[in-house]
Amino acid sequence: MNDFPRTLKLLTIWLLLGTLVFLGMQVLLHERQRPRLTIHDGQVTLQRSPDGHFHWPGTVDGREVDFLVDTGATTTALPGALAAQLGLRREATVRSQTAGGTVMAWQGRADVALAGGLRFDGLTVTVIDRMDGPPLLGMDVLRRLRLVQDGATLQASLP
């Protein structure tokens, strides 16, 4: 019976250490997923994220989002769930070519703002109901910017 308190103490210590390691890893993972950008003299510099992509924080109709910069996307695309939360109105039904093939989608309008002060009011966006993942920042926005990529850095500014 004397070993029980000692065993309980060791178990408590190991549980506390395990919890600290777990919390430390959660903070590290959260920090690694945070978009990395700097804004200087009207120029936004994005650092490639650990997932290999460039992410640009912004808003859609005031809702904070983390856009995935997608030069292969013709238009800015939103997941259907986000569009529903925002109450976007369907304006047209369209076919959209995705990496997974052709899907039916719809278009609506939204106010898009990007970190760095860039705004695109009333932007026509494509809504893909079954889309998983973050909204895609497409060429409809990116072509309006001067983009320069140098390795793991993407610089964007107005021309």
mmCIF file with all atom_site columns, C-alpha atoms in Angstrom:
data_model
loop_
_atom_site.group_PDB
_atom_site.id
_atom_site.type_symbol
_atom_site.label_atom_id
_atom_site.label_alt_id
_atom_site.label_comp_id
_atom_site.label_asym_id
_atom_site.label_entity_id
_atom_site.label_seq_id
_atom_site.pdbx_PDB_ins_code
_atom_site.Cartn_x
_atom_site.Cartn_y
_atom_site.Cartn_z
_atom_site.occupancy
_atom_site.B_iso_or_equiv
_atom_site.pdbx_formal_charge
_atom_site.auth_seq_id
_atom_site.auth_comp_id
_atom_site.auth_asym_id
_atom_site.auth_atom_id
_atom_site.pdbx_PDB_model_num
ATOM 1   C CA . MET A 1 1   ? 0.000   0.000  0.000   1.00 0.00 ? 1   MET A CA 1
ATOM 2   C CA . ASN A 1 2   ? 2.998   2.356  0.476   1.00 0.00 ? 2   ASN A CA 1
ATOM 3   C CA . ASP A 1 3   ? 3.777   2.226  -3.271  1.00 0.00 ? 3   ASP A CA 1
ATOM 4   C CA . PHE A 1 4   ? 0.394   3.582  -4.278  1.00 0.00 ? 4   PHE A CA 1
ATOM 5   C CA . PRO A 1 5   ? 1.075   7.232  -3.317  1.00 0.00 ? 5   PRO A CA 1
ATOM 6   C CA . ARG A 1 6   ? 4.517   7.079  -5.035  1.00 0.00 ? 6   ARG A CA 1
ATOM 7   C CA . THR A 1 7   ? 2.977   5.534  -8.162  1.00 0.00 ? 7   THR A CA 1
ATOM 8   C CA . LEU A 1 8   ? 0.232   8.145  -8.147  1.00 0.00 ? 8   LEU A CA 1
ATOM 9   C CA . LYS A 1 9   ? 2.841   10.894 -7.861  1.00 0.00 ? 9   LYS A CA 1
ATOM 10  C CA . LEU A 1 10  ? 4.830   9.511  -10.808 1.00 0.00 ? 10  LEU A CA 1
ATOM 11  C CA . LEU A 1 11  ? 1.686   9.131  -12.874 1.00 0.00 ? 11  LEU A CA 1
ATOM 12  C CA . THR A 1 12  ? 0.694   12.721 -12.101 1.00 0.00 ? 12  THR A CA 1
ATOM 13  C CA . ILE A 1 13  ? 4.146   13.986 -13.099 1.00 0.00 ? 13  ILE A CA 1
ATOM 14  C CA . TRP A 1 14  ? 4.037   12.062 -16.398 1.00 0.00 ? 14  TRP A CA 1
ATOM 15  C CA . LEU A 1 15  ? 0.534   13.308 -17.146 1.00 0.00 ? 15  LEU A CA 1
ATOM 16  C CA . LEU A 1 16  ? 1.609   16.903 -16.504 1.00 0.00 ? 16  LEU A CA 1
ATOM 17  C CA . LEU A 1 17  ? 4.697   16.499 -18.707 1.00 0.00 ? 17  LEU A CA 1
ATOM 18  C CA . GLY A 1 18  ? 2.585   14.921 -21.449 1.00 0.00 ? 18  GLY A CA 1
ATOM 19  C CA . THR A 1 19  ? 0.092   17.768 -21.252 1.00 0.00 ? 19  THR A CA 1
ATOM 20  C CA . LEU A 1 20  ? 2.871   20.367 -21.488 1.00 0.00 ? 20  LEU A CA 1
ATOM 21  C CA . VAL A 1 21  ? 4.379   18.637 -24.531 1.00 0.00 ? 21  VAL A CA 1
ATOM 22  C CA . PHE A 1 22  ? 0.934   18.405 -26.151 1.00 0.00 ? 22  PHE A CA 1
ATOM 23  C CA . LEU A 1 23  ? 0.185   22.090 -25.548 1.00 0.00 ? 23  LEU A CA 1
ATOM 24  C CA . GLY A 1 24  ? 3.631   23.093 -26.787 1.00 0.00 ? 24  GLY A CA 1
ATOM 25  C CA . MET A 1 25  ? 3.094   21.138 -30.011 1.00 0.00 ? 25  MET A CA 1
ATOM 26  C CA . GLN A 1 26  ? -0.334  22.752 -30.495 1.00 0.00 ? 26  GLN A CA 1
ATOM 27  C CA . VAL A 1 27  ? 1.205   26.225 -30.171 1.00 0.00 ? 27  VAL A CA 1
ATOM 28  C CA . LEU A 1 28  ? 3.987   25.282 -32.601 1.00 0.00 ? 28  LEU A CA 1
ATOM 29  C CA . LEU A 1 29  ? 1.545   23.877 -35.176 1.00 0.00 ? 29  LEU A CA 1
ATOM 30  C CA . HIS A 1 30  ? -0.700  26.922 -34.876 1.00 0.00 ? 30  HIS A CA 1
ATOM 31  C CA . GLU A 1 31  ? 2.277   29.235 -35.343 1.00 0.00 ? 31  GLU A CA 1
ATOM 32  C CA . ARG A 1 32  ? 3.470   27.319 -38.417 1.00 0.00 ? 32  ARG A CA 1
ATOM 33  C CA . GLN A 1 33  ? 0.025   27.564 -40.053 1.00 0.00 ? 33  GLN A CA 1
ATOM 34  C CA . ARG A 1 34  ? -0.310  31.308 -39.467 1.00 0.00 ? 34  ARG A CA 1
ATOM 35  C CA . PRO A 1 35  ? 0.080   33.301 -42.684 1.00 0.00 ? 35  PRO A CA 1
ATOM 36  C CA . ARG A 1 36  ? 3.387   35.072 -42.845 1.00 0.00 ? 36  ARG A CA 1
ATOM 37  C CA . LEU A 1 37  ? 3.279   38.458 -44.449 1.00 0.00 ? 37  LEU A CA 1
ATOM 38  C CA . THR A 1 38  ? 4.777   41.895 -44.172 1.00 0.00 ? 38  THR A CA 1
ATOM 39  C CA . ILE A 1 39  ? 3.392   45.155 -45.477 1.00 0.00 ? 39  ILE A CA 1
ATOM 40  C CA . HIS A 1 40  ? 5.773   47.951 -46.378 1.00 0.00 ? 40  HIS A CA 1
ATOM 41  C CA . ASP A 1 41  ? 5.201   51.006 -48.613 1.00 0.00 ? 41  ASP A CA 1
ATOM 42  C CA . GLY A 1 42  ? 2.108   49.516 -50.257 1.00 0.00 ? 42  GLY A CA 1
ATOM 43  C CA . GLN A 1 43  ? 3.835   46.235 -51.009 1.00 0.00 ? 43  GLN A CA 1
ATOM 44  C CA . VAL A 1 44  ? 2.695   42.972 -49.456 1.00 0.00 ? 44  VAL A CA 1
ATOM 45  C CA . THR A 1 45  ? 5.279   40.226 -49.071 1.00 0.00 ? 45  THR A CA 1
ATOM 46  C CA . LEU A 1 46  ? 4.004   36.713 -48.442 1.00 0.00 ? 46  LEU A CA 1
ATOM 47  C CA . GLN A 1 47  ? 6.230   33.893 -47.189 1.00 0.00 ? 47  GLN A CA 1
ATOM 48  C CA . ARG A 1 48  ? 5.529   30.356 -48.387 1.00 0.00 ? 48  ARG A CA 1
ATOM 49  C CA . SER A 1 49  ? 3.760   28.417 -45.640 1.00 0.00 ? 49  SER A CA 1
ATOM 50  C CA . PRO A 1 50  ? 4.908   25.015 -44.409 1.00 0.00 ? 50  PRO A CA 1
ATOM 51  C CA . ASP A 1 51  ? 2.177   23.441 -46.566 1.00 0.00 ? 51  ASP A CA 1
ATOM 52  C CA . GLY A 1 52  ? 4.033   24.757 -49.651 1.00 0.00 ? 52  GLY A CA 1
ATOM 53  C CA . HIS A 1 53  ? 1.435   27.387 -50.564 1.00 0.00 ? 53  HIS A CA 1
ATOM 54  C CA . PHE A 1 54  ? 1.083   31.127 -50.208 1.00 0.00 ? 54  PHE A CA 1
ATOM 55  C CA . HIS A 1 55  ? -1.743  32.229 -47.894 1.00 0.00 ? 55  HIS A CA 1
ATOM 56  C CA . TRP A 1 56  ? -3.169  35.741 -47.804 1.00 0.00 ? 56  TRP A CA 1
ATOM 57  C CA . PRO A 1 57  ? -5.424  36.737 -44.903 1.00 0.00 ? 57  PRO A CA 1
ATOM 58  C CA . GLY A 1 58  ? -8.424  38.854 -45.715 1.00 0.00 ? 58  GLY A CA 1
ATOM 59  C CA . THR A 1 59  ? -12.173 39.129 -45.421 1.00 0.00 ? 59  THR A CA 1
ATOM 60  C CA . VAL A 1 60  ? -15.200 38.183 -47.488 1.00 0.00 ? 60  VAL A CA 1
ATOM 61  C CA . ASP A 1 61  ? -18.169 40.423 -46.679 1.00 0.00 ? 61  ASP A CA 1
ATOM 62  C CA . GLY A 1 62  ? -16.469 41.219 -43.364 1.00 0.00 ? 62  GLY A CA 1
ATOM 63  C CA . ARG A 1 63  ? -15.815 37.577 -42.358 1.00 0.00 ? 63  ARG A CA 1
ATOM 64  C CA . GLU A 1 64  ? -12.129 36.835 -41.735 1.00 0.00 ? 64  GLU A CA 1
ATOM 65  C CA . VAL A 1 65  ? -10.697 34.160 -44.018 1.00 0.00 ? 65  VAL A CA 1
ATOM 66  C CA . ASP A 1 66  ? -7.313  32.819 -45.023 1.00 0.00 ? 66  ASP A CA 1
ATOM 67  C CA . PHE A 1 67  ? -7.146  32.795 -48.829 1.00 0.00 ? 67  PHE A CA 1
ATOM 68  C CA . LEU A 1 68  ? -4.994  30.262 -50.636 1.00 0.00 ? 68  LEU A CA 1
ATOM 69  C CA . VAL A 1 69  ? -3.242  32.102 -53.492 1.00 0.00 ? 69  VAL A CA 1
ATOM 70  C CA . ASP A 1 70  ? -4.104  30.030 -56.571 1.00 0.00 ? 70  ASP A CA 1
ATOM 71  C CA . THR A 1 71  ? -2.709  31.215 -59.914 1.00 0.00 ? 71  THR A CA 1
ATOM 72  C CA . GLY A 1 72  ? -4.460  28.246 -61.537 1.00 0.00 ? 72  GLY A CA 1
ATOM 73  C CA . ALA A 1 73  ? -7.905  29.492 -60.491 1.00 0.00 ? 73  ALA A CA 1
ATOM 74  C CA . THR A 1 74  ? -9.582  31.767 -63.017 1.00 0.00 ? 74  THR A CA 1
ATOM 75  C CA . THR A 1 75  ? -11.857 33.299 -60.402 1.00 0.00 ? 75  THR A CA 1
ATOM 76  C CA . THR A 1 76  ? -11.889 33.641 -56.654 1.00 0.00 ? 76  THR A CA 1
ATOM 77  C CA . ALA A 1 77  ? -13.685 30.570 -55.295 1.00 0.00 ? 77  ALA A CA 1
ATOM 78  C CA . LEU A 1 78  ? -15.515 30.094 -52.020 1.00 0.00 ? 78  LEU A CA 1
ATOM 79  C CA . PRO A 1 79  ? -16.704 26.922 -50.304 1.00 0.00 ? 79  PRO A CA 1
ATOM 80  C CA . GLY A 1 80  ? -20.477 26.552 -50.308 1.00 0.00 ? 80  GLY A CA 1
ATOM 81  C CA . ALA A 1 81  ? -20.579 26.481 -46.501 1.00 0.00 ? 81  ALA A CA 1
ATOM 82  C CA . LEU A 1 82  ? -18.921 29.911 -46.291 1.00 0.00 ? 82  LEU A CA 1
ATOM 83  C CA . ALA A 1 83  ? -21.247 31.342 -48.945 1.00 0.00 ? 83  ALA A CA 1
ATOM 84  C CA . ALA A 1 84  ? -24.243 30.035 -47.004 1.00 0.00 ? 84  ALA A CA 1
ATOM 85  C CA . GLN A 1 85  ? -22.979 31.593 -43.759 1.00 0.00 ? 85  GLN A CA 1
ATOM 86  C CA . LEU A 1 86  ? -22.550 34.918 -45.561 1.00 0.00 ? 86  LEU A CA 1
ATOM 87  C CA . GLY A 1 87  ? -25.964 34.693 -47.189 1.00 0.00 ? 87  GLY A CA 1
ATOM 88  C CA . LEU A 1 88  ? -24.602 35.165 -50.705 1.00 0.00 ? 88  LEU A CA 1
ATOM 89  C CA . ARG A 1 89  ? -27.227 35.261 -53.425 1.00 0.00 ? 89  ARG A CA 1
ATOM 90  C CA . ARG A 1 90  ? -27.020 33.009 -56.494 1.00 0.00 ? 90  ARG A CA 1
ATOM 91  C CA . GLU A 1 91  ? -26.689 35.029 -59.678 1.00 0.00 ? 91  GLU A CA 1
ATOM 92  C CA . ALA A 1 92  ? -25.792 32.334 -62.207 1.00 0.00 ? 92  ALA A CA 1
ATOM 93  C CA . THR A 1 93  ? -25.049 28.628 -62.457 1.00 0.00 ? 93  THR A CA 1
ATOM 94  C CA . VAL A 1 94  ? -21.688 27.759 -64.017 1.00 0.00 ? 94  VAL A CA 1
ATOM 95  C CA . ARG A 1 95  ? -19.432 24.794 -64.698 1.00 0.00 ? 95  ARG A CA 1
ATOM 96  C CA . SER A 1 96  ? -16.107 24.996 -62.946 1.00 0.00 ? 96  SER A CA 1
ATOM 97  C CA . GLN A 1 97  ? -12.995 23.054 -63.859 1.00 0.00 ? 97  GLN A CA 1
ATOM 98  C CA . THR A 1 98  ? -11.237 21.951 -60.658 1.00 0.00 ? 98  THR A CA 1
ATOM 99  C CA . ALA A 1 99  ? -8.295  19.694 -59.924 1.00 0.00 ? 99  ALA A CA 1
ATOM 100 C CA . GLY A 1 100 ? -10.874 16.964 -59.253 1.00 0.00 ? 100 GLY A CA 1
ATOM 101 C CA . GLY A 1 101 ? -12.689 17.498 -62.553 1.00 0.00 ? 101 GLY A CA 1
ATOM 102 C CA . THR A 1 102 ? -15.630 19.544 -63.772 1.00 0.00 ? 102 THR A CA 1
ATOM 103 C CA . VAL A 1 103 ? -18.229 20.480 -61.147 1.00 0.00 ? 103 VAL A CA 1
ATOM 104 C CA . MET A 1 104 ? -21.397 22.524 -61.141 1.00 0.00 ? 104 MET A CA 1
ATOM 105 C CA . ALA A 1 105 ? -21.004 25.781 -59.237 1.00 0.00 ? 105 ALA A CA 1
ATOM 106 C CA . TRP A 1 106 ? -22.696 29.131 -58.984 1.00 0.00 ? 106 TRP A CA 1
ATOM 107 C CA . GLN A 1 107 ? -21.674 32.744 -58.995 1.00 0.00 ? 107 GLN A CA 1
ATOM 108 C CA . GLY A 1 108 ? -22.448 35.486 -56.525 1.00 0.00 ? 108 GLY A CA 1
ATOM 109 C CA . ARG A 1 109 ? -21.017 38.817 -55.494 1.00 0.00 ? 109 ARG A CA 1
ATOM 110 C CA . ALA A 1 110 ? -19.009 39.616 -52.396 1.00 0.00 ? 110 ALA A CA 1
ATOM 111 C CA . ASP A 1 111 ? -16.784 42.341 -51.031 1.00 0.00 ? 111 ASP A CA 1
ATOM 112 C CA . VAL A 1 112 ? -13.251 40.972 -50.745 1.00 0.00 ? 112 VAL A CA 1
ATOM 113 C CA . ALA A 1 113 ? -10.529 42.718 -48.779 1.00 0.00 ? 113 ALA A CA 1
ATOM 114 C CA . LEU A 1 114 ? -6.932  41.552 -48.430 1.00 0.00 ? 114 LEU A CA 1
ATOM 115 C CA . ALA A 1 115 ? -4.378  42.370 -45.764 1.00 0.00 ? 115 ALA A CA 1
ATOM 116 C CA . GLY A 1 116 ? -2.386  45.309 -47.050 1.00 0.00 ? 116 GLY A CA 1
ATOM 117 C CA . GLY A 1 117 ? -5.402  47.477 -47.823 1.00 0.00 ? 117 GLY A CA 1
ATOM 118 C CA . LEU A 1 118 ? -6.500  45.942 -51.114 1.00 0.00 ? 118 LEU A CA 1
ATOM 119 C CA . ARG A 1 119 ? -10.285 45.941 -51.641 1.00 0.00 ? 119 ARG A CA 1
ATOM 120 C CA . PHE A 1 120 ? -12.447 44.472 -54.362 1.00 0.00 ? 120 PHE A CA 1
ATOM 121 C CA . ASP A 1 121 ? -16.068 45.467 -53.787 1.00 0.00 ? 121 ASP A CA 1
ATOM 122 C CA . GLY A 1 122 ? -18.813 43.543 -55.553 1.00 0.00 ? 122 GLY A CA 1
ATOM 123 C CA . LEU A 1 123 ? -16.362 40.947 -56.853 1.00 0.00 ? 123 LEU A CA 1
ATOM 124 C CA . THR A 1 124 ? -17.975 38.097 -58.776 1.00 0.00 ? 124 THR A CA 1
ATOM 125 C CA . VAL A 1 125 ? -16.988 34.910 -56.937 1.00 0.00 ? 125 VAL A CA 1
ATOM 126 C CA . THR A 1 126 ? -17.513 31.280 -57.829 1.00 0.00 ? 126 THR A CA 1
ATOM 127 C CA . VAL A 1 127 ? -19.139 29.175 -55.131 1.00 0.00 ? 127 VAL A CA 1
ATOM 128 C CA . ILE A 1 128 ? -18.440 25.445 -55.132 1.00 0.00 ? 128 ILE A CA 1
ATOM 129 C CA . ASP A 1 129 ? -20.842 23.738 -52.774 1.00 0.00 ? 129 ASP A CA 1
ATOM 130 C CA . ARG A 1 130 ? -18.679 20.668 -52.126 1.00 0.00 ? 130 ARG A CA 1
ATOM 131 C CA . MET A 1 131 ? -15.399 22.546 -51.856 1.00 0.00 ? 131 MET A CA 1
ATOM 132 C CA . ASP A 1 132 ? -13.239 21.644 -48.874 1.00 0.00 ? 132 ASP A CA 1
ATOM 133 C CA . GLY A 1 133 ? -10.462 23.828 -47.617 1.00 0.00 ? 133 GLY A CA 1
ATOM 134 C CA . PRO A 1 134 ? -9.862  27.557 -47.678 1.00 0.00 ? 134 PRO A CA 1
ATOM 135 C CA . PRO A 1 135 ? -11.225 30.056 -50.197 1.00 0.00 ? 135 PRO A CA 1
ATOM 136 C CA . LEU A 1 136 ? -9.076  30.394 -53.318 1.00 0.00 ? 136 LEU A CA 1
ATOM 137 C CA . LEU A 1 137 ? -7.754  33.790 -54.397 1.00 0.00 ? 137 LEU A CA 1
ATOM 138 C CA . GLY A 1 138 ? -7.905  33.528 -58.179 1.00 0.00 ? 138 GLY A CA 1
ATOM 139 C CA . MET A 1 139 ? -6.552  35.356 -61.185 1.00 0.00 ? 139 MET A CA 1
ATOM 140 C CA . ASP A 1 140 ? -9.554  37.708 -61.293 1.00 0.00 ? 140 ASP A CA 1
ATOM 141 C CA . VAL A 1 141 ? -7.856  39.448 -58.358 1.00 0.00 ? 141 VAL A CA 1
ATOM 142 C CA . LEU A 1 142 ? -4.228  38.475 -58.887 1.00 0.00 ? 142 LEU A CA 1
ATOM 143 C CA . ARG A 1 143 ? -4.052  39.851 -62.453 1.00 0.00 ? 143 ARG A CA 1
ATOM 144 C CA . ARG A 1 144 ? -4.811  43.317 -61.042 1.00 0.00 ? 144 ARG A CA 1
ATOM 145 C CA . LEU A 1 145 ? -1.591  43.170 -59.034 1.00 0.00 ? 145 LEU A CA 1
ATOM 146 C CA . ARG A 1 146 ? 2.078   43.196 -59.863 1.00 0.00 ? 146 ARG A CA 1
ATOM 147 C CA . LEU A 1 147 ? 3.385   39.845 -58.596 1.00 0.00 ? 147 LEU A CA 1
ATOM 148 C CA . VAL A 1 148 ? 7.034   38.905 -58.205 1.00 0.00 ? 148 VAL A CA 1
ATOM 149 C CA . GLN A 1 149 ? 7.995   35.503 -56.847 1.00 0.00 ? 149 GLN A CA 1
ATOM 150 C CA . ASP A 1 150 ? 11.495  34.836 -55.616 1.00 0.00 ? 150 ASP A CA 1
ATOM 151 C CA . GLY A 1 151 ? 11.761  31.343 -54.174 1.00 0.00 ? 151 GLY A CA 1
ATOM 152 C CA . ALA A 1 152 ? 9.655   31.166 -51.031 1.00 0.00 ? 152 ALA A CA 1
ATOM 153 C CA . THR A 1 153 ? 8.647   34.851 -51.227 1.00 0.00 ? 153 THR A CA 1
ATOM 154 C CA . LEU A 1 154 ? 5.784   36.392 -53.194 1.00 0.00 ? 154 LEU A CA 1
ATOM 155 C CA . GLN A 1 155 ? 5.620   40.194 -53.446 1.00 0.00 ? 155 GLN A CA 1
ATOM 156 C CA . ALA A 1 156 ? 2.368   41.854 -54.486 1.00 0.00 ? 156 ALA A CA 1
ATOM 157 C CA . SER A 1 157 ? 1.678   45.504 -55.200 1.00 0.00 ? 157 SER A CA 1
ATOM 158 C CA . LEU A 1 158 ? -0.619  47.600 -57.306 1.00 0.00 ? 158 LEU A CA 1
ATOM 159 C CA . PRO A 1 159 ? 0.898   48.307 -60.741 1.00 0.00 ? 159 PRO A CA 1
#
